PDB file of C-alpha atoms in Angstrom:
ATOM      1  CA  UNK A   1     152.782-116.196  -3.627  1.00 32.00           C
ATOM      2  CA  UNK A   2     154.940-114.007  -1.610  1.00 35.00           C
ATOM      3  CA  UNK A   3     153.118-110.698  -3.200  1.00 36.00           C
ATOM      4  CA  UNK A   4     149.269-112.358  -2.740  1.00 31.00           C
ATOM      5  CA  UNK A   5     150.475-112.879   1.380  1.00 33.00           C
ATOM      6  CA  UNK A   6     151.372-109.244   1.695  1.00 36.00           C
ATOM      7  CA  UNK A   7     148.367-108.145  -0.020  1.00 36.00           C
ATOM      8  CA  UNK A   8     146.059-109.595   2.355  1.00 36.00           C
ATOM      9  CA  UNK A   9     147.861-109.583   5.992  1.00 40.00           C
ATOM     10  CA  UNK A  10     146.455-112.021   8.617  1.00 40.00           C
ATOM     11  CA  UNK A  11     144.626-109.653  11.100  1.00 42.00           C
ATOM     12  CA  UNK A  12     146.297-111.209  14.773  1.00 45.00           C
ATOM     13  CA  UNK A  13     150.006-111.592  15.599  1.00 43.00           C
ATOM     14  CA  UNK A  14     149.077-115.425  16.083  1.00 46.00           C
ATOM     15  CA  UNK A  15     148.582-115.238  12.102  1.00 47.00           C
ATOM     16  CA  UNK A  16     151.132-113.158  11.102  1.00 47.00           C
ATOM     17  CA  UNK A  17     153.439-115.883  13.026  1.00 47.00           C
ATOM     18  CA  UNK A  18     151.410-118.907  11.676  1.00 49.00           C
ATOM     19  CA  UNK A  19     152.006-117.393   8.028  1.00 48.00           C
ATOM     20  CA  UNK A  20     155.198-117.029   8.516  1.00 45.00           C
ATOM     21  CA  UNK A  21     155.792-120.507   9.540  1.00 47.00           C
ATOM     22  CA  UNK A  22     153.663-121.460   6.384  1.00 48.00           C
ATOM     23  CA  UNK A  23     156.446-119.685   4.150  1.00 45.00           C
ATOM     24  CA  UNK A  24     159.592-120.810   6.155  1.00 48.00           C
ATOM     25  CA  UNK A  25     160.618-123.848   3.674  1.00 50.00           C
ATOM     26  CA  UNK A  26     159.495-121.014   0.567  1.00 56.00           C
ATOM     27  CA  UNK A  27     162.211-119.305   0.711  1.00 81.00           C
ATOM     28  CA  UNK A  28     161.631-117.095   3.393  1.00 87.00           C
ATOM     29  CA  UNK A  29     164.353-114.564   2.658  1.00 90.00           C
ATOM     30  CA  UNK A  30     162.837-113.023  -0.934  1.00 91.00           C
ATOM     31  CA  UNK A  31     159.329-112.826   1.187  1.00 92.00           C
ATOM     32  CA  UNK A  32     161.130-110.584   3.581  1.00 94.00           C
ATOM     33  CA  UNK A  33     162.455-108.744   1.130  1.00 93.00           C
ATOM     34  CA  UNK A  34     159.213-108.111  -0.647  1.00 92.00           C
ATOM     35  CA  UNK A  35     158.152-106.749   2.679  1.00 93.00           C
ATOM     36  CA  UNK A  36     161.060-104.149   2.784  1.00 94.00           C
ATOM     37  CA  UNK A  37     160.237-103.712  -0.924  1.00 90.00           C
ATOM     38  CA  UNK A  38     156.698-102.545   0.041  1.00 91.00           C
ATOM     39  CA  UNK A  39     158.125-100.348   3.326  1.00 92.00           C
ATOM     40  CA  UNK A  40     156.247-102.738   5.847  1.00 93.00           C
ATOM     41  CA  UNK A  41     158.125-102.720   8.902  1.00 94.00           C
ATOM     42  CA  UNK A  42     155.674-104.269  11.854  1.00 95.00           C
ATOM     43  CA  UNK A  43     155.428-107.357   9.140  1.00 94.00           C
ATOM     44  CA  UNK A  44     158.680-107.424   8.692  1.00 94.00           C
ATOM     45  CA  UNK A  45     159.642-107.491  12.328  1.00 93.00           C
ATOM     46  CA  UNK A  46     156.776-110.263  12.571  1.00 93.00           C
ATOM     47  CA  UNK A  47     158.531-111.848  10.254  1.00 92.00           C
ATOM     48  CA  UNK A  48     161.852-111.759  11.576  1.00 94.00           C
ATOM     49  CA  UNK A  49     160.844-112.829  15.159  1.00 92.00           C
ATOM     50  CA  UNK A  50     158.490-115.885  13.791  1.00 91.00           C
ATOM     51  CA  UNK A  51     162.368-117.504  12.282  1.00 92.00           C
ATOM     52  CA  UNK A  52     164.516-116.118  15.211  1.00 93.00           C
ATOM     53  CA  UNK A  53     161.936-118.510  17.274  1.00 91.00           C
ATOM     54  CA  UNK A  54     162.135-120.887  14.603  1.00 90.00           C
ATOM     55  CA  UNK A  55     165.812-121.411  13.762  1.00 90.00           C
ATOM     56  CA  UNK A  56     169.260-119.525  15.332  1.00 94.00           C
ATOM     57  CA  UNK A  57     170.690-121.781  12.711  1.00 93.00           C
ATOM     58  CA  UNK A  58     169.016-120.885   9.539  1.00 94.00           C
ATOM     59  CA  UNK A  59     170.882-118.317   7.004  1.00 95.00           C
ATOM     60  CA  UNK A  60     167.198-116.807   5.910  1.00 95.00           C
ATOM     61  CA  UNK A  61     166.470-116.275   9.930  1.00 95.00           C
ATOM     62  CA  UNK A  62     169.257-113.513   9.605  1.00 96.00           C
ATOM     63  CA  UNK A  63     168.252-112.539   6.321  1.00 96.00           C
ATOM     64  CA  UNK A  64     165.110-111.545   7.610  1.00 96.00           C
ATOM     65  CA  UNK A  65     166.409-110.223  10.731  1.00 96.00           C
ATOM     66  CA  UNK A  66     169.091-107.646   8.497  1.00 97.00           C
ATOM     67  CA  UNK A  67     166.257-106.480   6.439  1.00 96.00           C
ATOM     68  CA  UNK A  68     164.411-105.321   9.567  1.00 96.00           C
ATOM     69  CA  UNK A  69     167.705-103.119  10.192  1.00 96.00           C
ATOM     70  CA  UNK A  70     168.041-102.484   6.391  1.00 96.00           C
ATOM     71  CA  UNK A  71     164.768-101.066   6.256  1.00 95.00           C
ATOM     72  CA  UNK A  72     165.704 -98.782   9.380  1.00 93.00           C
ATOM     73  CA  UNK A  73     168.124 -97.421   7.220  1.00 94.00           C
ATOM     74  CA  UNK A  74     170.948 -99.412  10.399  1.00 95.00           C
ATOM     75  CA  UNK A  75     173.470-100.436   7.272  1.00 95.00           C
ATOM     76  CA  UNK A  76     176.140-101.031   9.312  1.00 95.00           C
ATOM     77  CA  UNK A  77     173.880-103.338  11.443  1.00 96.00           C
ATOM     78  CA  UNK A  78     172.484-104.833   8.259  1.00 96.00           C
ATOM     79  CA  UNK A  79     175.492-105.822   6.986  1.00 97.00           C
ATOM     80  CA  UNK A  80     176.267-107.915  10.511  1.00 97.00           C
ATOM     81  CA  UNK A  81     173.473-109.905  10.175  1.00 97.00           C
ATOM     82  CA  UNK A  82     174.074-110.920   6.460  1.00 97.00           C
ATOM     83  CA  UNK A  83     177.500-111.250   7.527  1.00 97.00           C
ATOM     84  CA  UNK A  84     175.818-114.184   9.876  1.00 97.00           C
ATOM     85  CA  UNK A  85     174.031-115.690   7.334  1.00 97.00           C
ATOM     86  CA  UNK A  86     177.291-116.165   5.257  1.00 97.00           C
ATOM     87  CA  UNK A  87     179.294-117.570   8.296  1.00 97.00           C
ATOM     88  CA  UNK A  88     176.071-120.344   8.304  1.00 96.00           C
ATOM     89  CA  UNK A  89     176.295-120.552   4.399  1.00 96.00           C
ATOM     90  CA  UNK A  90     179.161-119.105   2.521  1.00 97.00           C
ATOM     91  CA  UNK A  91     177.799-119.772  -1.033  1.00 97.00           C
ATOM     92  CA  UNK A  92     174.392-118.224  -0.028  1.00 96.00           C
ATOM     93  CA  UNK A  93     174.319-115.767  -3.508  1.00 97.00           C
ATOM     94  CA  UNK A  94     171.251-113.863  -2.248  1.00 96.00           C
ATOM     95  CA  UNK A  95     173.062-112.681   0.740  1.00 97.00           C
ATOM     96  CA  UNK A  96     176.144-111.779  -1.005  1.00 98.00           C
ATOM     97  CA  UNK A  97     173.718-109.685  -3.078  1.00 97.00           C
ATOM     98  CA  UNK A  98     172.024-108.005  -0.497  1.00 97.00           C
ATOM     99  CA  UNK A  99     175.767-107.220   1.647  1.00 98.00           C
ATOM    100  CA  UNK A 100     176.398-105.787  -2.139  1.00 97.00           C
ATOM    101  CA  UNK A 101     173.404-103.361  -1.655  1.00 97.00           C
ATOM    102  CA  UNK A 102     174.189-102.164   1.821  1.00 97.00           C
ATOM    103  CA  UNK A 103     177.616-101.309   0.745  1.00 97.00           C
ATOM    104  CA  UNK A 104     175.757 -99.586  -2.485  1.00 97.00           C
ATOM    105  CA  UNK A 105     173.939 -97.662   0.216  1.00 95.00           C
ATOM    106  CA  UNK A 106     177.146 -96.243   1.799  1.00 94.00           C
ATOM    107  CA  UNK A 107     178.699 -95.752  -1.068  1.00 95.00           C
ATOM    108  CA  UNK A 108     181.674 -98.037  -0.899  1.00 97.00           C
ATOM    109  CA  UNK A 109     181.999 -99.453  -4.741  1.00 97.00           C
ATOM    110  CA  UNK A 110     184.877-101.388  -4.180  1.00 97.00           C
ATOM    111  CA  UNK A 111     182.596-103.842  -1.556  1.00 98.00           C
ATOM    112  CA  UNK A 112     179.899-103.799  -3.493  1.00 98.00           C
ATOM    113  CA  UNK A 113     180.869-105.309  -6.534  1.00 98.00           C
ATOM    114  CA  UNK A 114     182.997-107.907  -4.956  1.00 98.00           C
ATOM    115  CA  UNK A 115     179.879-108.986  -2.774  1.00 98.00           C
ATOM    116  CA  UNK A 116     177.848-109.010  -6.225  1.00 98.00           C
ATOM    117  CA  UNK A 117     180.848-110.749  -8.173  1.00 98.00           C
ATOM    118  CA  UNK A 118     181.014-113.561  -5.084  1.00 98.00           C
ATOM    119  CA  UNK A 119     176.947-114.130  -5.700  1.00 98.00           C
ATOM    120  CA  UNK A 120     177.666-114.773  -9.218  1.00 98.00           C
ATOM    121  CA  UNK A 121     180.455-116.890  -8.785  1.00 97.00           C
ATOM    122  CA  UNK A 122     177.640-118.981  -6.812  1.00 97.00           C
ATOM    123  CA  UNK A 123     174.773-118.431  -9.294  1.00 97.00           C
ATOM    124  CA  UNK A 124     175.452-116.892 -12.372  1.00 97.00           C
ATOM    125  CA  UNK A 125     171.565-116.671 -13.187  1.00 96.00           C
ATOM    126  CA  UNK A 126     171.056-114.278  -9.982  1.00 96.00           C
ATOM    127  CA  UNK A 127     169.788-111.545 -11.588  1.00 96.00           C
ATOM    128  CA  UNK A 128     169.747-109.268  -8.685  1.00 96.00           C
ATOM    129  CA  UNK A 129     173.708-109.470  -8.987  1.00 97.00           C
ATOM    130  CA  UNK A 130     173.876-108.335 -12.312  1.00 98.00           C
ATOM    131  CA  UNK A 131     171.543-105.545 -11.622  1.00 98.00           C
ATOM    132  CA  UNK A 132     173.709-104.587  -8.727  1.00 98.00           C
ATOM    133  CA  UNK A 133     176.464-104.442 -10.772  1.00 98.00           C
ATOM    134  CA  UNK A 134     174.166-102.553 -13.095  1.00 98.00           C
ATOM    135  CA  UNK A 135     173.702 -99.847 -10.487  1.00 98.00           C
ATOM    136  CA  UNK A 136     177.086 -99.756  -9.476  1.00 98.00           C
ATOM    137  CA  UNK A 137     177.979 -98.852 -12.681  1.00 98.00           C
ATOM    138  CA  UNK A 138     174.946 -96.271 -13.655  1.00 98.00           C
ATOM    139  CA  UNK A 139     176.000 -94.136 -10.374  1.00 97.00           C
ATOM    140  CA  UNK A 140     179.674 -93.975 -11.600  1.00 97.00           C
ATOM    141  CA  UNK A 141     178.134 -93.178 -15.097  1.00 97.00           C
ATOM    142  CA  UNK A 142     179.559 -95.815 -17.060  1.00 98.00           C
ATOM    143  CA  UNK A 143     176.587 -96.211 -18.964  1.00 98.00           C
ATOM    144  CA  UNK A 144     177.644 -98.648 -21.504  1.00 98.00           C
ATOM    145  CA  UNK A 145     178.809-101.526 -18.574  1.00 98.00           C
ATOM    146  CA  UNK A 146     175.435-100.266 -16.661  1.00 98.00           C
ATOM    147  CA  UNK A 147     173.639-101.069 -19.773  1.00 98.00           C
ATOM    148  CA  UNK A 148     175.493-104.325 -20.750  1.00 98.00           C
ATOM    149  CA  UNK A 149     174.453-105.783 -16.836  1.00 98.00           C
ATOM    150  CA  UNK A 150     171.002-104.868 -16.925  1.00 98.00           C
ATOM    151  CA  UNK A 151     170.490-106.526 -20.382  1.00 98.00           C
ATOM    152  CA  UNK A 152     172.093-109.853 -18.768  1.00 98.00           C
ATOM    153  CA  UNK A 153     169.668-109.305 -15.615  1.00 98.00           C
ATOM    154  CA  UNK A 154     166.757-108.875 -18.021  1.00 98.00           C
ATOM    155  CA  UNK A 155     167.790-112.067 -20.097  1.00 97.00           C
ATOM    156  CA  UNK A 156     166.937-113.994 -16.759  1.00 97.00           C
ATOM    157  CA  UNK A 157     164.242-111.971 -15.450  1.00 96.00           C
ATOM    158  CA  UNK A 158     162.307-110.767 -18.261  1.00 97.00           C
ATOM    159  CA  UNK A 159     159.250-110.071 -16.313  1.00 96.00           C
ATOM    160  CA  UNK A 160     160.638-107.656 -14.248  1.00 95.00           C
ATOM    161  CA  UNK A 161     159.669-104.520 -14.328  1.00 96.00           C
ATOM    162  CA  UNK A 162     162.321-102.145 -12.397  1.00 95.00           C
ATOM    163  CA  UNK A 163     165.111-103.833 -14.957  1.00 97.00           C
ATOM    164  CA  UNK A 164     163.197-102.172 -17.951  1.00 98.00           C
ATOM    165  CA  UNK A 165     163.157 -99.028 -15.945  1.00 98.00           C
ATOM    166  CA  UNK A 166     166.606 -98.772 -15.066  1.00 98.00           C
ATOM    167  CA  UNK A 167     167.861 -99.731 -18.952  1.00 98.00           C
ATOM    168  CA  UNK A 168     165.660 -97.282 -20.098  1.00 98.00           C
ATOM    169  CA  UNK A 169     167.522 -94.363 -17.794  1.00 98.00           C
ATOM    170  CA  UNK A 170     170.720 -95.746 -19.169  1.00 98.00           C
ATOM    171  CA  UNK A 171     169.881 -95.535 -22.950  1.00 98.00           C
ATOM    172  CA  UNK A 172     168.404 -91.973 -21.854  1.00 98.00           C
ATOM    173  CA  UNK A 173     172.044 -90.679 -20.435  1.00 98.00           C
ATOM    174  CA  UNK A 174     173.594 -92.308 -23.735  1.00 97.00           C
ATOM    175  CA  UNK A 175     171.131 -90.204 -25.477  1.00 97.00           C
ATOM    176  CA  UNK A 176     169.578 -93.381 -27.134  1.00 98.00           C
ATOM    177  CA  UNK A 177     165.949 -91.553 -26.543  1.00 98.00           C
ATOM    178  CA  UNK A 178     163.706 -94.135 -28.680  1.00 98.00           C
ATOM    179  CA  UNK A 179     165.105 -97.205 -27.310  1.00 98.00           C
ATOM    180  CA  UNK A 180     164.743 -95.455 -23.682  1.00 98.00           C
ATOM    181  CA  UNK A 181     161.095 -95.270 -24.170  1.00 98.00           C
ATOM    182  CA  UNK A 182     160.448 -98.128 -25.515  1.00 98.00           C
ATOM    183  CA  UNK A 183     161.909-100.039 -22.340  1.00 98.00           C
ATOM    184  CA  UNK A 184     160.008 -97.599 -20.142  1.00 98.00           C
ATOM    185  CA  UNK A 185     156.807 -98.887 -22.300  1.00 97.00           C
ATOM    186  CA  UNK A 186     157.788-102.427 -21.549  1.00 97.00           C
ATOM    187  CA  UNK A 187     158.157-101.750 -17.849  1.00 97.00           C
ATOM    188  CA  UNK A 188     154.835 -99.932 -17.927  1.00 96.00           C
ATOM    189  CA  UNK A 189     153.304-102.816 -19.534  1.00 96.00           C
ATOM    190  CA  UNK A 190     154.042-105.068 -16.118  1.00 96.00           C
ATOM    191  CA  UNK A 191     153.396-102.628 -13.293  1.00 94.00           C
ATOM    192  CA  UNK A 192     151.653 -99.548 -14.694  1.00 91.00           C
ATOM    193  CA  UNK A 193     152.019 -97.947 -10.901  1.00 88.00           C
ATOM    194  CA  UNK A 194     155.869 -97.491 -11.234  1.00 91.00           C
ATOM    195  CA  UNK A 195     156.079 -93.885 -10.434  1.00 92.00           C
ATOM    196  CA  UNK A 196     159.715 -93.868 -11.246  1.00 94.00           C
ATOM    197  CA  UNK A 197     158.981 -95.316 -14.457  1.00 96.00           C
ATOM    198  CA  UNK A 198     156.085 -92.894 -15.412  1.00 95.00           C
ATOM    199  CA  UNK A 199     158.589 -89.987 -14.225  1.00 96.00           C
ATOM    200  CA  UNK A 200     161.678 -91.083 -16.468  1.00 97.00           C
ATOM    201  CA  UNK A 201     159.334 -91.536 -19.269  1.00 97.00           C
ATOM    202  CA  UNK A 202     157.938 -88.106 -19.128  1.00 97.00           C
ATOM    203  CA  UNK A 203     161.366 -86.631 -19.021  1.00 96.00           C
ATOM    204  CA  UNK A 204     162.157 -88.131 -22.656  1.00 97.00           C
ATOM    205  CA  UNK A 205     158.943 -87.719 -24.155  1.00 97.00           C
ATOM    206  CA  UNK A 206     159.764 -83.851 -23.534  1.00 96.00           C
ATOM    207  CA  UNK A 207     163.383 -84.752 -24.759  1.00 96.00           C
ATOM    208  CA  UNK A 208     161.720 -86.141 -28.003  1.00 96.00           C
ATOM    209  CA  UNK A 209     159.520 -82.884 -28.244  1.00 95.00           C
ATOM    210  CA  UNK A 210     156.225 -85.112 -27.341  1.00 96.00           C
ATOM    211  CA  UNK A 211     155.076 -82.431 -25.028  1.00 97.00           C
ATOM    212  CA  UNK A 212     151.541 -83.816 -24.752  1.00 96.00           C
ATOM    213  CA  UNK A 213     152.209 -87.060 -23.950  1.00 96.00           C
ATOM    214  CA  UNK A 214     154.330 -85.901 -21.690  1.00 97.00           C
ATOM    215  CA  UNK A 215     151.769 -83.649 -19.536  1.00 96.00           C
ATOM    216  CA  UNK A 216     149.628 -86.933 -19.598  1.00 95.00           C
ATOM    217  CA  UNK A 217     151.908 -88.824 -18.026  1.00 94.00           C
ATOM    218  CA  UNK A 218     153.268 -86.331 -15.589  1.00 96.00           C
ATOM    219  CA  UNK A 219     149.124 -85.093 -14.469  1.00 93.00           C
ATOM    220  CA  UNK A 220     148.093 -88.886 -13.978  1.00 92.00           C
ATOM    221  CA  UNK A 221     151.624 -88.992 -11.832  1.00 93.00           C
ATOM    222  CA  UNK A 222     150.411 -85.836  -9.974  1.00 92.00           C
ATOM    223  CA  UNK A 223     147.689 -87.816  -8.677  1.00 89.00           C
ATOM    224  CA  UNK A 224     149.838 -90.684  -7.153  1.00 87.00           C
ATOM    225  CA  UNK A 225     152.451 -88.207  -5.459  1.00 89.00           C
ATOM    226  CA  UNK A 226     150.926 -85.171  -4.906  1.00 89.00           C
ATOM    227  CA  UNK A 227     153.677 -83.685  -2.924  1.00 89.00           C
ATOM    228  CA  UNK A 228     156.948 -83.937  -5.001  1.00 91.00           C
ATOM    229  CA  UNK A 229     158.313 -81.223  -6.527  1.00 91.00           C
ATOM    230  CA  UNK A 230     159.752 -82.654  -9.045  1.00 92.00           C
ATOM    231  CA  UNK A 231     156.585 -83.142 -10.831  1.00 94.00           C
ATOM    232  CA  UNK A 232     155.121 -79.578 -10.625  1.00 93.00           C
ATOM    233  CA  UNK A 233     158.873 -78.275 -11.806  1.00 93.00           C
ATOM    234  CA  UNK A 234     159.236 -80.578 -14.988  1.00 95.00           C
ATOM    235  CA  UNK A 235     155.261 -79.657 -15.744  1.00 96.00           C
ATOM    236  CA  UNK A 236     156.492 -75.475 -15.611  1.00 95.00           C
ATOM    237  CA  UNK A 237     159.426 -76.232 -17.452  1.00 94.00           C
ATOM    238  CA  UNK A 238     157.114 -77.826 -20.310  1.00 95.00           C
ATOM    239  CA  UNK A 239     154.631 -74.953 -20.562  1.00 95.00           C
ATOM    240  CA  UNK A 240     157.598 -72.547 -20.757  1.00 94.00           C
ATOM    241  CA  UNK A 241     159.054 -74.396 -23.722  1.00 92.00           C
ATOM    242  CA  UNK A 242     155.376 -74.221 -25.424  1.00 94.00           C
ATOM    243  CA  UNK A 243     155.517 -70.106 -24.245  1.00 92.00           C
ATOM    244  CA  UNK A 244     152.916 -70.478 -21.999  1.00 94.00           C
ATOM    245  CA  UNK A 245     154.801 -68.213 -19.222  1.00 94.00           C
ATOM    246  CA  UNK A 246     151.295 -68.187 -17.102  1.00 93.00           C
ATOM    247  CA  UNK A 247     150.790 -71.624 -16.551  1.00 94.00           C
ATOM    248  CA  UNK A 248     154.768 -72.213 -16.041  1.00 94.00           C
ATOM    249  CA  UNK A 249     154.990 -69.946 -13.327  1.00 93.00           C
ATOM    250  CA  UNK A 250     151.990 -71.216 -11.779  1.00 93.00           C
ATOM    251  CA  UNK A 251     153.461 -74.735 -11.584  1.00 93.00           C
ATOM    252  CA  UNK A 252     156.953 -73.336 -10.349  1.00 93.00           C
ATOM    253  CA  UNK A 253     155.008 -71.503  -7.668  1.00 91.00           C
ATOM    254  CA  UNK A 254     153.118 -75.082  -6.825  1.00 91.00           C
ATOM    255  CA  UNK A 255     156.577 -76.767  -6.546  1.00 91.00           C
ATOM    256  CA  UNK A 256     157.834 -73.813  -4.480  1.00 89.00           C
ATOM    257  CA  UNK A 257     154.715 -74.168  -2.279  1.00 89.00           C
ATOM    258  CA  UNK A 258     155.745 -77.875  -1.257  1.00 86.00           C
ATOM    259  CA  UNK A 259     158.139 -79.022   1.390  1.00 63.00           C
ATOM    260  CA  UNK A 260     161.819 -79.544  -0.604  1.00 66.00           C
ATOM    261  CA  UNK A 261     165.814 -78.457  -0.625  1.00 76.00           C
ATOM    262  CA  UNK A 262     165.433 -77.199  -4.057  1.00 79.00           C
ATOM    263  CA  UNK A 263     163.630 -73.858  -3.317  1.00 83.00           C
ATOM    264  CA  UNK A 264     166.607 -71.502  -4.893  1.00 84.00           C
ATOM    265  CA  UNK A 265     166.921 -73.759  -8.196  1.00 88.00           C
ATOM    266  CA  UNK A 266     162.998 -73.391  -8.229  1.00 87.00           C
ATOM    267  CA  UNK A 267     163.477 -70.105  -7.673  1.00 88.00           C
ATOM    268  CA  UNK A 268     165.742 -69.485 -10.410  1.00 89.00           C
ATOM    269  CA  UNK A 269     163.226 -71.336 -12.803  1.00 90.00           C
ATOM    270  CA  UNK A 270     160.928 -68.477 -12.178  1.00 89.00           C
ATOM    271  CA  UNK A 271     163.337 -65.861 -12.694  1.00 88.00           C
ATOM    272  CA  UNK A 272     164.155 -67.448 -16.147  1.00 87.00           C
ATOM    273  CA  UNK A 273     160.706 -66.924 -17.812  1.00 88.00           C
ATOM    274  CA  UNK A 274     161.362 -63.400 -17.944  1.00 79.00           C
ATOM    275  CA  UNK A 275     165.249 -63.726 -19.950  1.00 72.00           C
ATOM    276  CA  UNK A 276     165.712 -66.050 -23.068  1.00 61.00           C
ATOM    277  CA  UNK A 277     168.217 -68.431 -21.026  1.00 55.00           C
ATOM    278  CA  UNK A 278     167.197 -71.924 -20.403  1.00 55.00           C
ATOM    279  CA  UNK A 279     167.352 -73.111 -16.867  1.00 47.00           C
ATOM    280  CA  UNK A 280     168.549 -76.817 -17.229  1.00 53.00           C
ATOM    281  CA  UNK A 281     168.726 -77.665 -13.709  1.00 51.00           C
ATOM    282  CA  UNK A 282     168.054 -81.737 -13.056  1.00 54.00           C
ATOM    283  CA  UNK A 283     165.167 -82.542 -10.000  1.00 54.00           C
ATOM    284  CA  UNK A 284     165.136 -85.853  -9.226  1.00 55.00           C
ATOM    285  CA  UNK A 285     161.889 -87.701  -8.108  1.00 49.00           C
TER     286      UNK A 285
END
């Protein structure tokens, strides 16, 4: 419902207002969120004025209303205004989940997974808790507890797409390469325009030696995000493993070309098809 509403915006600021109103009693907040999801900010602020007329007294209004600042990147704003929605509801799970991602966001671990362990001491099938937790866990690289959450998220919310993604990166740092990619297969299966996914799969189809595959996935990605580095670097890196120095260096020079921080790793990834060393140097998309 939420997804089909965003799809097709009303056209007028009366509509946006009057759909807003329509979703009010639908749970208001996870629409919001679907609009920071999707990086829609003038809907979003719609949104969030449409409930501040609405309601001062309603937990979602400030839901809504810390997602506009969330999406500003304002954290310490965000966190206020979920903060509010507490003070109106204190076993309100969804908020204490998304307080637990603004702390993720400044990188305070200790917050975070108390705000996540509160939510699940209010609803212990709130999925977005356990992948919280999940996260919390995969940045510290404790892969097994990362992997262990994100299997109880995906027990609830089997239909979700980012949960297969992020299990598959955690079997990929525990080296469990076949498993990985068959969880980045299941996520592709439910949103085949998950550019993370595509990404993370390409990078252990060339860890399994599946080159080809590999230069599939990473040219169809090329046409999604045309500008990212990342993509042109792990396509060189390929070509020099099959000892096809002409075509690496062309795609190093292509990543080199576009706007990044990573020009004297890229750098050195040119300079390496002329020794026998392997440049191992991570790029994240």
């Amino acid at each position: 419902f939420f997804f089909l509403m965003i799809r097709r915006p009303p056209r007028s600021t009366q509509s946006r207002s009057s759909a807003a109103s329509d979703v009010y009693k639908r749970q208001l907040e996870y629409y919001s969120t679907c609009l920071w999801q999707l990086k829609k900010p003038v809907e979003l602020c719609h949104v969030a004025h449409a409930a501040l007329e609405r309601s001062l007294y309603a937990p979602e209004t400030w839901i809504c209303v810390g997602n506009c600042f969330s999406l500003q990147k304002e954290h310490e704003n965000a966190l206020k205004f979920f903060s509010r929605a507490l003070q109106l509801n204190p076993a309100f799970s969804y908020a204490h989940c998304l307080c637990g991602h603004e702390y993720v966001y400044n990188e305070d671990w200790t917050r975070a997974k108390k705000c996540f362990d509160l939510a699940l001491s209010y609803d212990m099938k709130s999925y977005n808790a356990w992948w919280g937790l999940g996260n919390i866990y995969f940045k510290q690289e404790k892969f097994d507890k990362a992997a262990d959450q994100f299997s109880r998220a995906l027990a609830i919310n089997p239909k979700n797409p980012v949960l297969y993604t992020y299990l598959g990166m955690t079997m990929a740092c525990k080296d469990a390469l076949e498993e990985a990619l068959m969880n980045f297969e299941n996520a592709e299966l439910l949103d085949k325009g998950n550019v993370l996914n595509k990404f993370q799969k390409a990078n252990v189809l060339v860890r399994l030696g599946q080159f080809d595959l590999a230069l599939k996935e990473l040219d169809r990605l090329r046409l999604f995000m045309p500008r990212e580095s990342p993509i042109p670097v792990l396509i060189g890196k390929i070509y020099k493993k099959l000892g096809k120095v002409d075509k690496a260096h062309h795609y190093f020079n292509l990543a080199l070309d576009l706007e990044n921080k990573e020009n004297q790793k890229i750098k050195g990834l040119i300079e390496s098809l002329h020794t026998q060393n392997e440049f191992n140097e991570d790029f994240d998309l």
